[in-house]
Coordinates of C-alpha atoms and ligand atoms in Angstrom, one line a residue:
X1 CA -43.5 -5.4 28.5
X2 CA -42.2 -2.2 26.9
X3 CA -41.3 -4.2 23.7
X4 CA -44.8 -5.8 23.6
X5 CA -46.6 -2.4 24.1
X6 CA -44.5 -0.7 21.4
X7 CA -45.1 -3.5 18.9
X8 CA -48.9 -3.2 19.7
X9 CA -48.8 0.5 19.2
X10 CA -46.9 0.2 15.9
X11 CA -48.9 -2.8 14.7
X12 CA -45.8 -4.9 14.3
X13 CA -45.1 -8.5 15.3
X14 CA -42.1 -7.7 17.3
X15 CA -40.0 -4.9 18.9
X16 CA -36.5 -4.7 20.4
X17 CA -35.8 -2.0 23.0
X18 CA -32.4 -0.3 23.3
X19 CA -30.7 2.0 25.8
X20 CA -31.2 5.0 23.4
X21 CA -32.5 6.0 20.0
X22 CA -28.9 6.2 18.7
X23 CA -28.3 2.6 20.0
X24 CA -31.3 1.4 18.0
X25 CA -30.1 3.2 14.8
X26 CA -26.5 1.9 15.3
X27 CA -27.8 -1.7 15.8
X28 CA -29.8 -1.5 12.6
X29 CA -26.9 -0.1 10.6
X30 CA -24.2 -2.3 12.0
X31 CA -26.3 -5.5 11.6
X32 CA -27.6 -4.8 8.1
X33 CA -24.5 -3.1 6.5
X34 CA -21.0 -4.3 6.0
X35 CA -18.0 -3.1 4.1
X36 CA -18.8 -2.7 0.4
X37 CA -22.5 -2.2 1.0
X38 CA -24.4 1.0 0.2
X39 CA -27.1 2.8 2.1
X40 CA -29.5 5.5 0.8
X41 CA -30.5 7.9 3.5
X42 CA -32.5 11.1 3.9
X43 CA -30.3 14.2 3.5
X44 CA -32.0 15.6 6.6
X45 CA -31.9 13.5 9.7
X46 CA -31.3 13.9 13.5
X47 CA -27.8 15.3 13.8
X48 CA -26.2 12.2 15.4
X49 CA -27.7 9.9 12.7
X50 CA -26.1 12.3 10.2
X51 CA -22.7 12.0 11.9
X52 CA -23.0 8.2 11.6
X53 CA -23.8 8.6 7.9
X54 CA -21.1 11.2 7.1
X55 CA -18.2 9.9 9.3
X56 CA -18.7 6.5 10.9
X57 CA -20.2 4.5 8.0
X58 CA -17.6 5.7 5.3
X59 CA -14.8 4.9 7.8
X60 CA -16.1 1.3 7.8
X61 CA -16.1 1.1 4.0
X62 CA -19.9 1.5 3.7
X63 CA -21.0 3.9 0.9
X64 CA -23.6 6.5 1.8
X65 CA -25.9 8.4 -0.6
X66 CA -27.9 11.2 1.1
X67 CA -30.8 12.5 -0.9
X68 CA -34.1 14.3 -0.5
X69 CA -36.3 11.2 0.0
X70 CA -39.4 13.2 -0.9
X71 CA -38.1 13.4 -4.5
X72 CA -38.9 10.0 -5.9
X73 CA -36.9 10.4 -9.1
X74 CA -33.8 11.4 -7.1
X75 CA -34.4 8.4 -4.8
X76 CA -34.7 6.0 -7.7
X77 CA -31.4 7.3 -9.1
X78 CA -29.7 6.9 -5.7
X79 CA -30.4 3.2 -5.4
X80 CA -27.6 0.9 -6.6
X81 CA -27.1 -2.9 -6.9
X82 CA -25.2 -3.0 -3.6
X83 CA -27.8 -0.9 -1.7
X84 CA -28.9 -2.8 1.4
X85 CA -31.1 -0.2 3.2
X86 CA -33.2 2.9 2.6
X87 CA -33.3 5.0 5.7
X88 CA -36.1 7.6 6.0
X89 CA -36.8 10.1 8.7
X90 CA -40.3 11.5 8.5
X91 CA -41.2 14.1 9.7
X92 CA -37.4 14.8 9.5
X93 CA -35.7 16.4 12.5
X94 CA -35.2 19.4 12.4
X95 CA -36.9 20.6 9.2
X96 CA -40.1 18.5 9.6
X97 CA -39.9 17.7 5.9
X98 CA -42.3 14.8 5.0
X99 CA -41.5 11.7 2.9
X100 CA -44.3 9.7 1.3
X101 CA -43.3 6.3 2.9
X102 CA -45.6 4.3 0.6
X103 CA -44.2 5.8 -2.6
X104 CA -40.6 5.6 -1.4
X105 CA -41.0 2.0 -0.1
X106 CA -42.5 1.0 -3.5
X107 CA -39.4 2.3 -5.3
X108 CA -37.1 0.6 -2.8
X109 CA -38.9 -2.7 -2.7
X110 CA -39.0 -2.9 -6.5
X111 CA -35.2 -3.4 -6.3
X112 CA -35.3 -5.6 -3.2
X113 CA -34.1 -2.9 -0.7
X114 CA -35.7 -2.9 2.8
X115 CA -37.0 0.4 4.3
X116 CA -36.4 1.7 7.8
X117 CA -38.3 4.8 9.1
X118 CA -37.2 6.9 12.0
X119 CA -40.7 7.7 13.3
X120 CA -39.6 9.5 16.5
X121 CA -41.4 12.8 15.6
X122 CA -44.7 11.2 14.5
X123 CA -45.2 8.6 17.2
X124 CA -47.7 5.8 16.6
X125 CA -50.5 8.2 17.4
X126 CA -50.0 10.1 14.1
X127 CA -48.3 7.4 11.9
X128 CA -47.7 3.7 11.7
X129 CA -45.0 3.3 9.0
X130 CA -45.5 -0.4 8.5
X131 CA -49.0 0.2 7.3
X132 CA -47.4 2.2 4.5
X133 CA -44.8 -0.4 3.6
X134 CA -41.9 0.2 6.0
X135 CA -40.0 -2.9 7.2
X136 CA -38.3 -1.3 10.3
X137 CA -39.6 1.4 12.5
X138 CA -37.2 3.3 14.7
X139 CA -38.0 5.3 17.8
X140 CA -36.0 7.4 20.1
X141 CA -38.1 6.7 23.2
X142 CA -36.3 9.6 24.8
X143 CA -38.6 12.1 23.0
X144 CA -42.3 12.0 22.7
X145 CA -43.0 8.4 23.7
X146 CA -41.3 9.0 27.1
X147 CA -43.1 12.3 27.2
X148 CA -41.6 13.7 30.4
X149 CA -37.9 14.0 29.5
X150 CA -36.9 11.7 32.4
X151 CA -35.8 8.5 30.6
X152 CA -33.6 7.4 27.7
X153 CA -34.6 4.7 25.3
X154 CA -34.8 3.5 21.8
X155 CA -36.6 0.8 19.8
X156 CA -36.8 -1.0 16.5
X157 CA -40.2 -2.5 15.6
X158 CA -40.8 -4.9 12.7
X159 CA -41.6 -8.4 11.7
X160 CA -40.2 -11.2 13.8
X161 CA -38.1 -12.5 10.8
X162 CA -36.6 -9.0 10.2
X163 CA -35.8 -8.4 13.8
X164 CA -34.3 -11.9 14.1
X165 CA -31.8 -10.7 11.5
X166 CA -30.5 -8.0 13.8
Ligands
LIG1 C1 -33.3 12.3 19.5 C2 -33.5 11.6 18.2 C3 -32.8 10.4 18.0 C4 -31.8 9.8 19.0 O1 -32.3 9.4 20.2 P1 -31.6 9.3 21.6 O2 -32.6 8.5 22.4 O3 -31.3 10.7 22.1 O4 -30.3 8.6 21.3 C5 -33.0 9.7 16.8 N1 -33.9 10.1 15.9 C6 -34.6 11.3 16.1 C7 -35.5 11.7 15.0 C8 -34.4 12.0 17.2 O5 -35.1 13.2 17.4

């Protein structure tokens, strides 16, 4: 029921719920990336996502480039032939910096790179990233979607085909 409601809120075909937001992010990274792959990621993200990028992924042989994703020229330069994912967080926690999802997704899709957006801070009330070209939408349900600070959860929303890949 939760997955169906979240998919309806985000306007996606499907959703997978997880035990926490970090579990959702880790599921995405560990299923889409393998040794020798490269990820481009916002240089400002939730602290535990930054720990994954700075420590865990390099330990697994996954290359990480962190860049200001609101700077499209910098973003274009960061993409490589082995880039498998562009990971955005907008508004970014904690700076609330915004990335133009549509413009960033256009740059990534031109070179065949899928785009994930951590939309925890916006919630589907303010923003539906797939309407702007995102392929995966991540939520920590622990935050605003829970609303009362009394439950942990996470989610990935997207197309059935993309979620079947996870
Ligand atoms: C809190 C948070 C997470 C992690 O969520 P948990 O449910 O605490 O694991 C991920 N992304 C953002 C933007 C967050 O604020």
